[in-house]
Tab-separated table of N, CA and C in Angstrom:
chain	number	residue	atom	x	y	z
A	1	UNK	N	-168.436	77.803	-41.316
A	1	UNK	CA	-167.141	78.313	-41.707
A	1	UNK	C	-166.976	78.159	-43.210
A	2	UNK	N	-166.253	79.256	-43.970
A	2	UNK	CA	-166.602	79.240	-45.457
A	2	UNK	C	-165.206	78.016	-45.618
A	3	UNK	N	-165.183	77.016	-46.501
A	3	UNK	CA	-164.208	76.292	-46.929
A	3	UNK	C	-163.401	76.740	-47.229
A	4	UNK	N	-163.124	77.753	-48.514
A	4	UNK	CA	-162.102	77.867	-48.725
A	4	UNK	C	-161.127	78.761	-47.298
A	5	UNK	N	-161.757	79.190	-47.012
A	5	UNK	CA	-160.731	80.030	-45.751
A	5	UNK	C	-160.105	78.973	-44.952
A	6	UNK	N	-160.902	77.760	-44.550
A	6	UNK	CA	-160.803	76.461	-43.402
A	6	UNK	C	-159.223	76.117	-44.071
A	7	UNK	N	-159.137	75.914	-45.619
A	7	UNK	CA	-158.492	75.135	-46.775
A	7	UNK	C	-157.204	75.993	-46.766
A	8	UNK	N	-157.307	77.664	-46.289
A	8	UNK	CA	-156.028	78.190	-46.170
A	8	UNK	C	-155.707	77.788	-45.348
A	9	UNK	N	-156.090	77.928	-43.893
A	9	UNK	CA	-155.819	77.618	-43.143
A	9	UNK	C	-155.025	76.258	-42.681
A	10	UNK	N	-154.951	75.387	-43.366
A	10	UNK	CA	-154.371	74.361	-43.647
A	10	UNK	C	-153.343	74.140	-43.920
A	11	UNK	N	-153.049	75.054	-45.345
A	11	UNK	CA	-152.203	75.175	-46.026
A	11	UNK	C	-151.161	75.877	-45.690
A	12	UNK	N	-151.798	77.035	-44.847
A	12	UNK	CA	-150.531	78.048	-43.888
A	12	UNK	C	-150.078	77.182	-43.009
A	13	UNK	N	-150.650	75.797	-42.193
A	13	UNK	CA	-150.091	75.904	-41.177
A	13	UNK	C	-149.224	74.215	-41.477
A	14	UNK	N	-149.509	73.469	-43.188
A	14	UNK	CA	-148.583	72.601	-43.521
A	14	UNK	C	-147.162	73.672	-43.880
A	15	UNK	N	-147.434	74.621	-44.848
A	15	UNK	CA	-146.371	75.532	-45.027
A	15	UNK	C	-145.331	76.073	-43.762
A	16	UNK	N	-146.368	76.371	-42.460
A	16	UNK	CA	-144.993	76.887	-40.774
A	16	UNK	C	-144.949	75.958	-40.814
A	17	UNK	N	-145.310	74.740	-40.623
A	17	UNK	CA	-145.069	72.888	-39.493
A	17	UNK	C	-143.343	73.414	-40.616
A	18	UNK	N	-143.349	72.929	-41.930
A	18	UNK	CA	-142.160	72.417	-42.856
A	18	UNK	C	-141.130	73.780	-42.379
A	19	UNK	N	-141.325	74.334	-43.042
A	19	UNK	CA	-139.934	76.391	-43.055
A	19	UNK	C	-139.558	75.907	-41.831
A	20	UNK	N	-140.723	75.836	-40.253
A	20	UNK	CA	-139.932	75.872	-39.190
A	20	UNK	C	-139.306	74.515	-38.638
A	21	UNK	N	-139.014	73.710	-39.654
A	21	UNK	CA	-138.216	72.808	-39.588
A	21	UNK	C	-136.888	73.048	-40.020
A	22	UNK	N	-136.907	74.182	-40.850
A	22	UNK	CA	-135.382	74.320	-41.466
A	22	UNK	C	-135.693	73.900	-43.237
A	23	UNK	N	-136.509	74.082	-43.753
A	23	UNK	CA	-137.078	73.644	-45.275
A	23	UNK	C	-137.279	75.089	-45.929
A	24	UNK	N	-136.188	75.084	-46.893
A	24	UNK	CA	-136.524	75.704	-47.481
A	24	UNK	C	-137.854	75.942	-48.592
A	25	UNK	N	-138.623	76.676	-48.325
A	25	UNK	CA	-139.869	76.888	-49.480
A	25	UNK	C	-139.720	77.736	-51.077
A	26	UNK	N	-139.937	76.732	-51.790
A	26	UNK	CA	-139.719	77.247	-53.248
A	26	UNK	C	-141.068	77.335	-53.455
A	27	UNK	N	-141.173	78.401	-54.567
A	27	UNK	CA	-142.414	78.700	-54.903
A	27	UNK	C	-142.468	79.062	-56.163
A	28	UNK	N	-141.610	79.584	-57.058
A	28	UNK	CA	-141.303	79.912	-58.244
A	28	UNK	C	-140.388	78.567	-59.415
A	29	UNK	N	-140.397	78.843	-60.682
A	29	UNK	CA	-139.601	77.884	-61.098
A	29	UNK	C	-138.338	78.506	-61.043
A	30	UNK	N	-138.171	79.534	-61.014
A	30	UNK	CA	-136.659	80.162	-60.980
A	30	UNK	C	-136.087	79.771	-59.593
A	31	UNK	N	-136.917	79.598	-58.293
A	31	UNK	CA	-136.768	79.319	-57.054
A	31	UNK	C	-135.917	77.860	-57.258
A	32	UNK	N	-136.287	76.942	-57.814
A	32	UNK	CA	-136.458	75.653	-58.015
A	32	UNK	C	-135.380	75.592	-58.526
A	33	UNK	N	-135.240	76.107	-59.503
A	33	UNK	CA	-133.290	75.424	-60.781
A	33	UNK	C	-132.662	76.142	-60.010
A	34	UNK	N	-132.236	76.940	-59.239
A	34	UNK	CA	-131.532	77.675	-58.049
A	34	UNK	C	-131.084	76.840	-56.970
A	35	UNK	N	-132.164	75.834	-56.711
A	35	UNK	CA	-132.025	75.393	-55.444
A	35	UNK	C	-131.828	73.608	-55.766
A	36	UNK	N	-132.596	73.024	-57.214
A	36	UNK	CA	-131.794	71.899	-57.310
A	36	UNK	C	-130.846	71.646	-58.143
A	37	UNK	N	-129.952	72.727	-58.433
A	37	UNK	CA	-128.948	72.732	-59.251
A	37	UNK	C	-127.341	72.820	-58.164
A	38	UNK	N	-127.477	72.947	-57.246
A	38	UNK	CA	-126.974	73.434	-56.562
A	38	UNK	C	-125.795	71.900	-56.289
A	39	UNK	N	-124.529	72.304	-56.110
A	39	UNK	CA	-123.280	71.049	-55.889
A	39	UNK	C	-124.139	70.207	-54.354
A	40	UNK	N	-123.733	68.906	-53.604
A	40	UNK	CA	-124.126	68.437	-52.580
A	40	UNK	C	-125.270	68.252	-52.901
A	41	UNK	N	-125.832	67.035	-51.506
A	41	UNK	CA	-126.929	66.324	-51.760
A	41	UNK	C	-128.325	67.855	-51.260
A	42	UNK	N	-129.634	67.320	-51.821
A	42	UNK	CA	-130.603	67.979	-51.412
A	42	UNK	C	-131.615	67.048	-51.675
A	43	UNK	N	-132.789	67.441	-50.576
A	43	UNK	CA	-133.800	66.659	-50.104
A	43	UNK	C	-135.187	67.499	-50.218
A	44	UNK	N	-135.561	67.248	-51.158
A	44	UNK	CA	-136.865	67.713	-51.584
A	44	UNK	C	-138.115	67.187	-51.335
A	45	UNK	N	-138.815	68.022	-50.141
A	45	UNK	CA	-139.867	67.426	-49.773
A	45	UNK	C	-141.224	67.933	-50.750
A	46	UNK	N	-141.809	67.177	-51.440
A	46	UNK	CA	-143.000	67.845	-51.707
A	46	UNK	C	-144.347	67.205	-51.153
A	47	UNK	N	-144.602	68.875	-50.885
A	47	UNK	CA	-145.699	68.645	-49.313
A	47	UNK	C	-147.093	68.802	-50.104
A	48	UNK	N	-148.243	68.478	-49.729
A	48	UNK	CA	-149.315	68.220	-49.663
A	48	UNK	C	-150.571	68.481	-48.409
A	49	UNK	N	-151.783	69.241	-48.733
A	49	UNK	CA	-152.484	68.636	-47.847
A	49	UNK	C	-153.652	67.351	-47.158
A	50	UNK	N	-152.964	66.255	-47.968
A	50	UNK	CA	-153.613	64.978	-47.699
A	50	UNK	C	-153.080	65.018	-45.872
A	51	UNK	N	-154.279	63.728	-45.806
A	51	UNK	CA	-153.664	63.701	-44.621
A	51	UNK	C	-152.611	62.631	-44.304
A	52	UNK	N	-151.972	62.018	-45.371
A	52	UNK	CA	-150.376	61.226	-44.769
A	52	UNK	C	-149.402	62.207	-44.846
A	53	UNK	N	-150.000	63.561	-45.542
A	53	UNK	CA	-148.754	64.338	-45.230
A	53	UNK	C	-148.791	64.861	-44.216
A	54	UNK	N	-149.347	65.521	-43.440
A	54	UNK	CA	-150.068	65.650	-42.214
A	54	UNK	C	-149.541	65.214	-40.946
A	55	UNK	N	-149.827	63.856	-41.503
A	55	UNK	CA	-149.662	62.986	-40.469
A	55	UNK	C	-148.538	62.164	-40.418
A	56	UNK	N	-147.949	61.868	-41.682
A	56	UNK	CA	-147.102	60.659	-41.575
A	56	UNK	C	-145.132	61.740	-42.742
A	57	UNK	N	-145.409	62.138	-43.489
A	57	UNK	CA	-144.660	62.833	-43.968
A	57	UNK	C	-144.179	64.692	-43.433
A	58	UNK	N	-144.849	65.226	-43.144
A	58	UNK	CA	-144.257	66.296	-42.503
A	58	UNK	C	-143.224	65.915	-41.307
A	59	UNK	N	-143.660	65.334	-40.493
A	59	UNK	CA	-143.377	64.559	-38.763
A	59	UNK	C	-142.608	63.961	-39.701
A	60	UNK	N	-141.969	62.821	-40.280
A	60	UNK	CA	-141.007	62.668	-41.011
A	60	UNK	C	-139.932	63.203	-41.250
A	61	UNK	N	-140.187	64.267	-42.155
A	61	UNK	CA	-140.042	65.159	-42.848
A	61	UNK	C	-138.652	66.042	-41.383
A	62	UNK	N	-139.429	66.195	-40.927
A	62	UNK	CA	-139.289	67.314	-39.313
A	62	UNK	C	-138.071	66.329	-38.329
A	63	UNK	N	-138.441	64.767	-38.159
A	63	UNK	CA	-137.555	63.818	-37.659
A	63	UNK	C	-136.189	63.578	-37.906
A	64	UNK	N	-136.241	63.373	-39.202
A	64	UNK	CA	-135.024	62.523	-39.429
A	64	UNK	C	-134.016	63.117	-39.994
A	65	UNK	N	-133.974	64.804	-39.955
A	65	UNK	CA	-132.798	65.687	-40.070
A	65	UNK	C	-132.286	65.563	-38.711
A	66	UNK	N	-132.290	64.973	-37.495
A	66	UNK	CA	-132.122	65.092	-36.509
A	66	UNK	C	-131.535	63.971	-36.496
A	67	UNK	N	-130.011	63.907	-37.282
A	67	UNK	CA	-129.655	62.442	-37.579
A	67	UNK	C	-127.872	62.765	-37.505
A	68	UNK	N	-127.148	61.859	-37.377
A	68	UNK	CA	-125.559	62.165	-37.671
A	68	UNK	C	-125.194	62.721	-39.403
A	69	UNK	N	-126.018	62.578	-40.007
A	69	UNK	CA	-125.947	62.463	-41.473
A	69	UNK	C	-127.490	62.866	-42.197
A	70	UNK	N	-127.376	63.943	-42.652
A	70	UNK	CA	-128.048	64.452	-43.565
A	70	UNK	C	-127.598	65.513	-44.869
A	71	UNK	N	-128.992	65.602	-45.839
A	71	UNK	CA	-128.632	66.312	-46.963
A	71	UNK	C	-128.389	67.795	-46.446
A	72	UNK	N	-127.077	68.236	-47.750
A	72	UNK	CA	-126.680	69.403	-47.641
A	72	UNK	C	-127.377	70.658	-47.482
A	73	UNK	N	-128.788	70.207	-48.480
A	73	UNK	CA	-130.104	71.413	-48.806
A	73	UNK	C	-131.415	70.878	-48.597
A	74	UNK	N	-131.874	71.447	-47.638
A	74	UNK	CA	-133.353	70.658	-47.344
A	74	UNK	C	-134.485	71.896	-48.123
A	75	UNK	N	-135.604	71.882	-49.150
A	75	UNK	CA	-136.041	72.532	-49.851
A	75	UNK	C	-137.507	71.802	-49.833
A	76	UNK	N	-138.726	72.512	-50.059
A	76	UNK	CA	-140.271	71.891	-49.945
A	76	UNK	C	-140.622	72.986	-51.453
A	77	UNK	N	-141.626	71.688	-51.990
A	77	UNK	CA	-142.549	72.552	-53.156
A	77	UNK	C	-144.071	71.840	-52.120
A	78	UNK	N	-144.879	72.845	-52.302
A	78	UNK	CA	-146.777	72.413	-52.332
A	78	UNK	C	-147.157	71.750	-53.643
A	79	UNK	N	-147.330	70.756	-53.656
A	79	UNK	CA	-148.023	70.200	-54.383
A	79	UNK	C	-149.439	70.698	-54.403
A	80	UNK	N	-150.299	71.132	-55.537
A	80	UNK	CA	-151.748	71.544	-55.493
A	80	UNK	C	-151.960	73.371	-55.108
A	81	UNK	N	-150.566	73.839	-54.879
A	81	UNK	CA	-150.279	74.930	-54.071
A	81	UNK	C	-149.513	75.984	-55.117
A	82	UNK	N	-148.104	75.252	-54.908
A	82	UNK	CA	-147.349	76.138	-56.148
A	82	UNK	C	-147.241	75.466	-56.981
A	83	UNK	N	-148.278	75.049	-57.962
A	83	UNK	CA	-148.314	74.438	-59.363
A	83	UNK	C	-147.045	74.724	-60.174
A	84	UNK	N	-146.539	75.742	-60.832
A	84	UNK	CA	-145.633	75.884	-61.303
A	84	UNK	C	-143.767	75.188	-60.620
A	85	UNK	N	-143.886	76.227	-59.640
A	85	UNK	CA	-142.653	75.170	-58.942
A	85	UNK	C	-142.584	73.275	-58.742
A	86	UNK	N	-143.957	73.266	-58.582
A	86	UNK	CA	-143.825	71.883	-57.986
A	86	UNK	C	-143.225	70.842	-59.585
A	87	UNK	N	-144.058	71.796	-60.671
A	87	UNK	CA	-144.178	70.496	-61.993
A	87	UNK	C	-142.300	70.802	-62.249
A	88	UNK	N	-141.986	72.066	-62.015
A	88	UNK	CA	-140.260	72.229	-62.592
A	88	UNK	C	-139.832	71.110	-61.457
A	89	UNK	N	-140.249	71.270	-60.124
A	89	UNK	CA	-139.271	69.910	-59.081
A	89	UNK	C	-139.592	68.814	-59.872
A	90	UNK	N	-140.427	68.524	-60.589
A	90	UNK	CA	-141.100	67.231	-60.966
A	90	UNK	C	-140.151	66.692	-61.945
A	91	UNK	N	-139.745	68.019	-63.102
A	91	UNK	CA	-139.090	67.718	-63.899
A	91	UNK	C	-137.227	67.417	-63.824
A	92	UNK	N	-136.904	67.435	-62.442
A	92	UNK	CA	-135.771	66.673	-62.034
A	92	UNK	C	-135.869	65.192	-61.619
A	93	UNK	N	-137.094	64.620	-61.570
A	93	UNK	CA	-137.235	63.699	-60.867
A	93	UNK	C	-137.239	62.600	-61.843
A	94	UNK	N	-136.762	62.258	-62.716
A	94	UNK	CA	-136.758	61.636	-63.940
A	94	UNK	C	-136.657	59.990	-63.558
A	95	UNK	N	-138.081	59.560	-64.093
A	95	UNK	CA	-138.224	58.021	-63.893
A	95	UNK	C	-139.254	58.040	-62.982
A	96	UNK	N	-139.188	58.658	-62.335
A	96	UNK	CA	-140.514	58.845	-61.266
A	96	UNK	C	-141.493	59.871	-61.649
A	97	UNK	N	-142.878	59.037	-61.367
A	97	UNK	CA	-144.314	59.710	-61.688
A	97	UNK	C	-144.871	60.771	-61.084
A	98	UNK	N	-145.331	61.558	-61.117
A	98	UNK	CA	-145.473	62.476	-59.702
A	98	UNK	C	-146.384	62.053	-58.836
A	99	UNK	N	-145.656	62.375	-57.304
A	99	UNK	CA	-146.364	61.638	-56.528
A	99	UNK	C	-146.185	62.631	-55.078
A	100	UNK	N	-147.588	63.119	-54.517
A	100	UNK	CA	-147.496	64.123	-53.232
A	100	UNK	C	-148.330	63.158	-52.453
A	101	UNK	N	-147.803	63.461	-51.316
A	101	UNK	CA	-146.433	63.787	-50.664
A	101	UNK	C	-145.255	62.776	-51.173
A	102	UNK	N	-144.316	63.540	-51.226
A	102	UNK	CA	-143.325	62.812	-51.779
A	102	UNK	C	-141.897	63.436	-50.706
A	103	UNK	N	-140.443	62.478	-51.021
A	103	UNK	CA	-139.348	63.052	-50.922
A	103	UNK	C	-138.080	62.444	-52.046
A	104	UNK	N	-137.815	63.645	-52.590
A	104	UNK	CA	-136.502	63.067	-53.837
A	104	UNK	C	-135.605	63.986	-53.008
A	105	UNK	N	-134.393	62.852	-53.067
A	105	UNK	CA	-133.075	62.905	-52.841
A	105	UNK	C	-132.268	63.273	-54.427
A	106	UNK	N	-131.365	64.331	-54.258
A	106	UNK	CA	-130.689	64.280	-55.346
A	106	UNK	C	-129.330	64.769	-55.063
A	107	UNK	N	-128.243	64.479	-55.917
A	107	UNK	CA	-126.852	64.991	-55.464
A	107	UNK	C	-126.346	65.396	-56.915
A	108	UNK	N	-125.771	67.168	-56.474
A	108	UNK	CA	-125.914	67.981	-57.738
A	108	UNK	C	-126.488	67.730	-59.049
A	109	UNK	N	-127.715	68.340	-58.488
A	109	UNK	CA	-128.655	68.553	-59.521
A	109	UNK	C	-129.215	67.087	-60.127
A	110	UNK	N	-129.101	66.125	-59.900
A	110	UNK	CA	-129.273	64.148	-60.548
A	110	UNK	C	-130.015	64.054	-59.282
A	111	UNK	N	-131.339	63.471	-59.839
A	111	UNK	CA	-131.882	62.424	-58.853
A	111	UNK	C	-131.511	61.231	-58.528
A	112	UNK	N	-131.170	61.181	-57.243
A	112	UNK	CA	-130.888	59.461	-56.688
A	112	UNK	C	-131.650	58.273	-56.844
A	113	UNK	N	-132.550	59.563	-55.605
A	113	UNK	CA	-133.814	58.341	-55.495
A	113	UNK	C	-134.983	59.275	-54.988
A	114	UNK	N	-136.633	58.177	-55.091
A	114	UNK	CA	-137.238	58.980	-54.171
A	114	UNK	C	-138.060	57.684	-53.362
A	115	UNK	N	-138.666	58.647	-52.153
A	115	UNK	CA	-139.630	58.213	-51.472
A	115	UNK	C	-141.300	58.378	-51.867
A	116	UNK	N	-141.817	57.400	-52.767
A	116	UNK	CA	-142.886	57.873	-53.031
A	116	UNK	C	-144.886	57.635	-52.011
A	117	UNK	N	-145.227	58.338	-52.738
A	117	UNK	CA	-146.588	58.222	-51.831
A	117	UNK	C	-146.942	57.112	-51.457
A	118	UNK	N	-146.666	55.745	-51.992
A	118	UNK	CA	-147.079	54.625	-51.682
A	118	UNK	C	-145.815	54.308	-51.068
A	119	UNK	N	-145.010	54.630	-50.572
A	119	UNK	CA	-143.757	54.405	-49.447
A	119	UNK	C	-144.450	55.384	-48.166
A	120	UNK	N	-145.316	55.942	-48.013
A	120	UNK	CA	-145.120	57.391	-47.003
A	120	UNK	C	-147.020	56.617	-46.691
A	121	UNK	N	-148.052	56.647	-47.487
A	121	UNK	CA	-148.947	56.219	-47.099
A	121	UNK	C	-149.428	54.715	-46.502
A	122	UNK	N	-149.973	54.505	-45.456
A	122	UNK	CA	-149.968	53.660	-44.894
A	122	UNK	C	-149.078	52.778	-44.043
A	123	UNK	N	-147.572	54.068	-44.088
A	123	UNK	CA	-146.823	53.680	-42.679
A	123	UNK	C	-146.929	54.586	-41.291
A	124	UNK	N	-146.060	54.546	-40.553
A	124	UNK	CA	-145.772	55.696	-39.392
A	124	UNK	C	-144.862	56.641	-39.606
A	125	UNK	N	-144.711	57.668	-39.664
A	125	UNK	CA	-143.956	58.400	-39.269
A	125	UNK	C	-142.818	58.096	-38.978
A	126	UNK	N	-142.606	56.984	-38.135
A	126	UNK	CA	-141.196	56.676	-37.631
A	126	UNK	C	-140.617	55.967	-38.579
A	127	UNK	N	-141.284	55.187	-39.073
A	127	UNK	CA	-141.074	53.883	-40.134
A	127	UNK	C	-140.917	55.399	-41.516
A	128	UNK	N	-141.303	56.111	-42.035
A	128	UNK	CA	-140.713	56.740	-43.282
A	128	UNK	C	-139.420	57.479	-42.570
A	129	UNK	N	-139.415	58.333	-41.312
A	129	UNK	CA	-137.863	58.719	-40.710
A	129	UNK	C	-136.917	57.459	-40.889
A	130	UNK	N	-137.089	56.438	-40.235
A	130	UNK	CA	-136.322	55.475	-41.275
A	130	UNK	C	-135.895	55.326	-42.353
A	131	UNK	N	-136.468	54.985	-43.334
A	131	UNK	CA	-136.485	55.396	-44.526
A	131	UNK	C	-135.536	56.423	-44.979
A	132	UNK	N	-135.969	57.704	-44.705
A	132	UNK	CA	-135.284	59.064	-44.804
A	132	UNK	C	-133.784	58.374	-44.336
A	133	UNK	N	-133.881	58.262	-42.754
A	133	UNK	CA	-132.079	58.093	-42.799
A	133	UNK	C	-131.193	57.319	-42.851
A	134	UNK	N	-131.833	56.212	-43.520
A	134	UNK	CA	-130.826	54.895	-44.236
A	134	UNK	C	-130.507	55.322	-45.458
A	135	UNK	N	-131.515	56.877	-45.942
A	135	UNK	CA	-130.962	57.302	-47.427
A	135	UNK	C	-130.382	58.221	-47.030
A	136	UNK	N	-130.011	59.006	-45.889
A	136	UNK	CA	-128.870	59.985	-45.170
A	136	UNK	C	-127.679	59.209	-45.347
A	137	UNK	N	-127.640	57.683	-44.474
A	137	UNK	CA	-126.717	57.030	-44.677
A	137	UNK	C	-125.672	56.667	-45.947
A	138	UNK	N	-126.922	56.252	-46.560
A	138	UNK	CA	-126.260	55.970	-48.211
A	138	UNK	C	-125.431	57.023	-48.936
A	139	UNK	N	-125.924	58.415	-48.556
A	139	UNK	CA	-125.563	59.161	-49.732
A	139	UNK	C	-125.366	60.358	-49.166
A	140	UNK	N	-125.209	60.583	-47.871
A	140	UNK	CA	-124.749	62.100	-47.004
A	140	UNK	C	-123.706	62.126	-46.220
A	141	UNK	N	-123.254	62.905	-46.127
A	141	UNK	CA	-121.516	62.720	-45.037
A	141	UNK	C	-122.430	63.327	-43.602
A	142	UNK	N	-121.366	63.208	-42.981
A	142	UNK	CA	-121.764	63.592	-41.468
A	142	UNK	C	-121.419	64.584	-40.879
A	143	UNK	N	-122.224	65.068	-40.338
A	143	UNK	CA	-122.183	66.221	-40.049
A	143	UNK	C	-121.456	66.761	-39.067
């Protein structure tokens, strides 16, 4: 099987797992100041195809909107994917290094906080949905 085709294949099917969660996909930088400029909280997943995103951050990712309390705008950049969008998400994220898979929380347009790769690698799934919605808690009204 030629790699790079295996490598789309991947990538299409981290890209359906996230959208058909309800994630919006940015892909442009104009996509991006559109969508984190926006009043209310938003939750920016940036996805990856490692495998903690895979495995431990998408399933995450997918979980813990399924909560009394979540962000207003749920939005995904590809890291390694849409280069351009991802470095403009990057450049809201101020104080933090870039880091995929990742999730930054922000409330109009200000980053809060984030969840970084060394928060998301080497836990479960359930244990970063945690995570995710003790920061629903903190900083989202209910739905």
């Amino acid at each position: 099987m030629d790699f790079n085709l295996f490598m789309q294949d991947v990538v299409d099917a981290a890209r359906k797992d996230i959208a058909e969660a309800g994630y919006k996909e940015l892909k442009t930088e104009e996509e991006v100041d559109q969508a984190l400029k926006r009043e209310g909280t938003t939750l920016v997943m940036v996805n990856s195809t490692c495998g903690c995103a895979g495995g431990v951050a998408r399933p995450a990712a997918m979980n813990s909107i399924h909560y009394d309390k979540r962000p207003d705008h749920l939005v995904t950049v590809f890291a390694g994917q849409d280069r351009e969008a991802t470095e403009k998400a990057r450049t809201y994220f101020e104080g933090f290094p870039p880091s995929s898979p990742s999730f930054a929380l922000l409330k109009d347009g200000e980053i809060i906080t984030m969840i970084e790769r060394h928060d998301i690698e080497g836990f479960s799934a359930m244990d970063v949905t945690g995570k995710l919605q003790t920061l629903f808690d903190q900083h989202c009204e209910e739905l």
